[in-house]
Each structure stands twice: as C-alpha cells, then as structure tokens.
Short mmCIF file of C-alpha atoms in Angstrom, two decimals:
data_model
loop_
_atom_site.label_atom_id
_atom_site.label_comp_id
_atom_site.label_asym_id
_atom_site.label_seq_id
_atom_site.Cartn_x
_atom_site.Cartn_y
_atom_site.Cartn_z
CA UNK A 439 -8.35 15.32 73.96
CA UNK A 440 -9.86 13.17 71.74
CA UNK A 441 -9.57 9.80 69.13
CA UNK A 442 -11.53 8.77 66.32
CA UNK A 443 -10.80 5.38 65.16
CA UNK A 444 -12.12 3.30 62.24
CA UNK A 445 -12.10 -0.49 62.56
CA UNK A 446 -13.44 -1.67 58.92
CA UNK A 447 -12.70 -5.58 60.57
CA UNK A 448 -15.30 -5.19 62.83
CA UNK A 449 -17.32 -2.54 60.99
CA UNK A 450 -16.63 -0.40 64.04
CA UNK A 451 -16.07 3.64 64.93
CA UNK A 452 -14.31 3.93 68.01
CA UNK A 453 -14.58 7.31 69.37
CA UNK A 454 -12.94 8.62 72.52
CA UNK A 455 -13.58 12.35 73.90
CA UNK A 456 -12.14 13.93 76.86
CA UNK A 457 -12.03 17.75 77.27
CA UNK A 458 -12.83 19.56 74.50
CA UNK A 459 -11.66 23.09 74.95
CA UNK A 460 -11.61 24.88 71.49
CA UNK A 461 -13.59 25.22 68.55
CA UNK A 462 -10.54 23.78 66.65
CA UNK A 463 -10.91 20.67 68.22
CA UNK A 464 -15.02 20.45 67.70
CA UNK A 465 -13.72 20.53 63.66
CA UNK A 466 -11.04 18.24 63.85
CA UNK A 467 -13.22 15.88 65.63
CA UNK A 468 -16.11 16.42 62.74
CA UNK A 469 -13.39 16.34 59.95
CA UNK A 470 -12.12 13.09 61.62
CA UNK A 471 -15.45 10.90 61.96
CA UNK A 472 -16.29 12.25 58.65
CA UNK A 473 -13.14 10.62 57.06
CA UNK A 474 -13.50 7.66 58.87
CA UNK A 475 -17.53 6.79 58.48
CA UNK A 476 -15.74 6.36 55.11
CA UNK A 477 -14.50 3.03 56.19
CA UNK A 478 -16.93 1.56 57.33
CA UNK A 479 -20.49 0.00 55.73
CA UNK A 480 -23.79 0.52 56.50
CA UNK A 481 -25.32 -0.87 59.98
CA UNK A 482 -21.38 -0.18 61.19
CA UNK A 483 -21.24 0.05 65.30
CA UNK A 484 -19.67 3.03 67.24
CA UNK A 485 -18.42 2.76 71.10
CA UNK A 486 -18.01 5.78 72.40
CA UNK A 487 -15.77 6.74 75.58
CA UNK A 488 -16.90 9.34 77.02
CA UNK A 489 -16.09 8.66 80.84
CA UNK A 490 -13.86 11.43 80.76
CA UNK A 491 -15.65 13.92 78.20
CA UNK A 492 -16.21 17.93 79.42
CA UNK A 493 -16.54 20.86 77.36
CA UNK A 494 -15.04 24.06 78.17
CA UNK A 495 -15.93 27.79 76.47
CA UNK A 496 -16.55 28.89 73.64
CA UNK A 497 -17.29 25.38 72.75
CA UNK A 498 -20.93 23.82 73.40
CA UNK A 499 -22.52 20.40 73.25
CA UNK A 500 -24.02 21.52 69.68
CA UNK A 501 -21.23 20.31 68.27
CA UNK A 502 -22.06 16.96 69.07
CA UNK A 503 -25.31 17.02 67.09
CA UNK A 504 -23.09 18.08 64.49
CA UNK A 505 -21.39 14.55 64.74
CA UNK A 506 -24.40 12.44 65.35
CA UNK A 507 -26.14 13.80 61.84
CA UNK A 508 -23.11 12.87 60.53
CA UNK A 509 -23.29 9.11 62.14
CA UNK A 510 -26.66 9.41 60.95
CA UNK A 511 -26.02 9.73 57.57
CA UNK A 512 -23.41 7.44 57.28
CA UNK A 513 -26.14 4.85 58.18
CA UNK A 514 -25.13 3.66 61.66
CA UNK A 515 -26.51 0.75 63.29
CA UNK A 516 -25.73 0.70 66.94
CA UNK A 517 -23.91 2.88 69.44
CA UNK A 518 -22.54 2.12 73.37
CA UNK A 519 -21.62 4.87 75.29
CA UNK A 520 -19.10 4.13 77.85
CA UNK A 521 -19.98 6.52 80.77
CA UNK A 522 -18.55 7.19 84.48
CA UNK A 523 -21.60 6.82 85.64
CA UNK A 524 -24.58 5.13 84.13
CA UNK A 525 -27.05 8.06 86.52
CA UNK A 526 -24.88 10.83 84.62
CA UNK A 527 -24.79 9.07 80.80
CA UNK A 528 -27.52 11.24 79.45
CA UNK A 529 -25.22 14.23 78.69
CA UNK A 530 -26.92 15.93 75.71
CA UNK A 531 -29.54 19.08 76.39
CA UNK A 532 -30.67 18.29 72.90
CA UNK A 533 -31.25 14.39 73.49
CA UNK A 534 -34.03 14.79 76.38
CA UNK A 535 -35.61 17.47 74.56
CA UNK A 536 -36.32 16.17 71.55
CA UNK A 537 -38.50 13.15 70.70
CA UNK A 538 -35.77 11.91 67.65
CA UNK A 539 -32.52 12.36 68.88
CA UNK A 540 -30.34 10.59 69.15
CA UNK A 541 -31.96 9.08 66.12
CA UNK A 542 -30.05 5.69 66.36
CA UNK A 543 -29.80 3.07 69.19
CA UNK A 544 -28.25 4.17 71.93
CA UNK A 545 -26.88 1.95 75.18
CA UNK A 546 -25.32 3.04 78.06
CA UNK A 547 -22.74 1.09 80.64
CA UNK A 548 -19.57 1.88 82.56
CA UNK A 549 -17.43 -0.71 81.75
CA UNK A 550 -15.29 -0.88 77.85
CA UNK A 551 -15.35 -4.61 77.74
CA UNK A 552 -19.26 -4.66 77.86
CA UNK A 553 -19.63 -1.96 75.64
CA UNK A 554 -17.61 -4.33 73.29
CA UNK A 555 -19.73 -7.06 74.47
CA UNK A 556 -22.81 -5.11 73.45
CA UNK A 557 -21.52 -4.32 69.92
CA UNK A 558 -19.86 -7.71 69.21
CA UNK A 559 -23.10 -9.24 69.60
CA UNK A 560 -25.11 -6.95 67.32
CA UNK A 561 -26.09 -8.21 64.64
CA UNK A 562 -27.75 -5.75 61.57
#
C-alpha cells in the first residue's frame, strides 16, 4: 500500500507507505515520486507516513535509497517522517551506516498534524 502525492500549493510531496510486498510496487512507487518531484520547486518539503510501513520478500529497504537520490536530486529542502514510534523512526540499515545519508534534513515525530506543523513553518 502506498500514496504519493504532489501539493505544488504548498510546495509539498506527501508520501504514504504501508506494506510493500513486491518489486512492482518498489517501481511504481519510484515511477510515482519521480512524476511528481515534477511539480514541485526547489527547497519543496516531503512528509512522509510511514507509521504503518513494512517490507516483505523479495523486496528490501534498497529501494528506498533509490527514492531518496531521487528526492535528492529534485533538490528537496526538508522532510518529517511520521513514525509509530519516535524509538523505532530510524528504519534504514543504510542511514546509520553511512555518514551522508539521508543527505537532506530529516525530523522525526508521531503525530501528522506536527509533522505539518514542522513543514508549514519551514522556510528555504
């Protein structure tokens, strides 16, 4: 399950993942930020939702490198990740071992209206 939402108004990528379960999905989810980074300007903002976010076999967390280069490029400013649990929010192998990645601003809370909160407030 997923959603990848483009706000232009607020200069915003709104990006919810659940369980991702096939390799089909980890492409339409690339194919779909890629069209919508379109949308948006540089400095845009990104909440993501991942409260409810799993990955199931064959598919792998690489995949989600594969979307933040793409974020990356596009020139994003700043990104709130909406987690269950703030303790649990660091969910990428490749984030804590690596000294540049996520190569963007990164917050974490557990609540959607402070992620907007967060964003709304960001200036670039």
């Amino acid at each position: 399950m997923f959603k990848v939402i483009a706000d232009p108004k607020k200069n915003r990528l709104y990006l919810t993942l659940g369980r991702i379960s096939s390799t089909l999905e980890t492409e339409a989810i690339i194919y779909q930020i890629e069209k919508a980074v379109q949308q948006l300007t540089k400095g845009f903002t990104c909440l993501k939702d991942l409260r409810e976010y799993d990955v199931c076999p064959p598919v792998t967390e690489a995949f989600m490198q594969d979307c933040q280069v793409i974020l990356w490029d596009a020139q994003i400013g700043k990104t709130v990740r909406v987690c269950k649990n703030i303790a649990e929010c660091d969910l990428f192998s490749f984030e804590t071992k690596s000294m540049v990645w996520p190569a963007y601003d990164v917050s974490k809370v557990e609540c959607m209206k402070e992620a907007e909160a967060i964003l709304d407030s960001h200036t670039c």
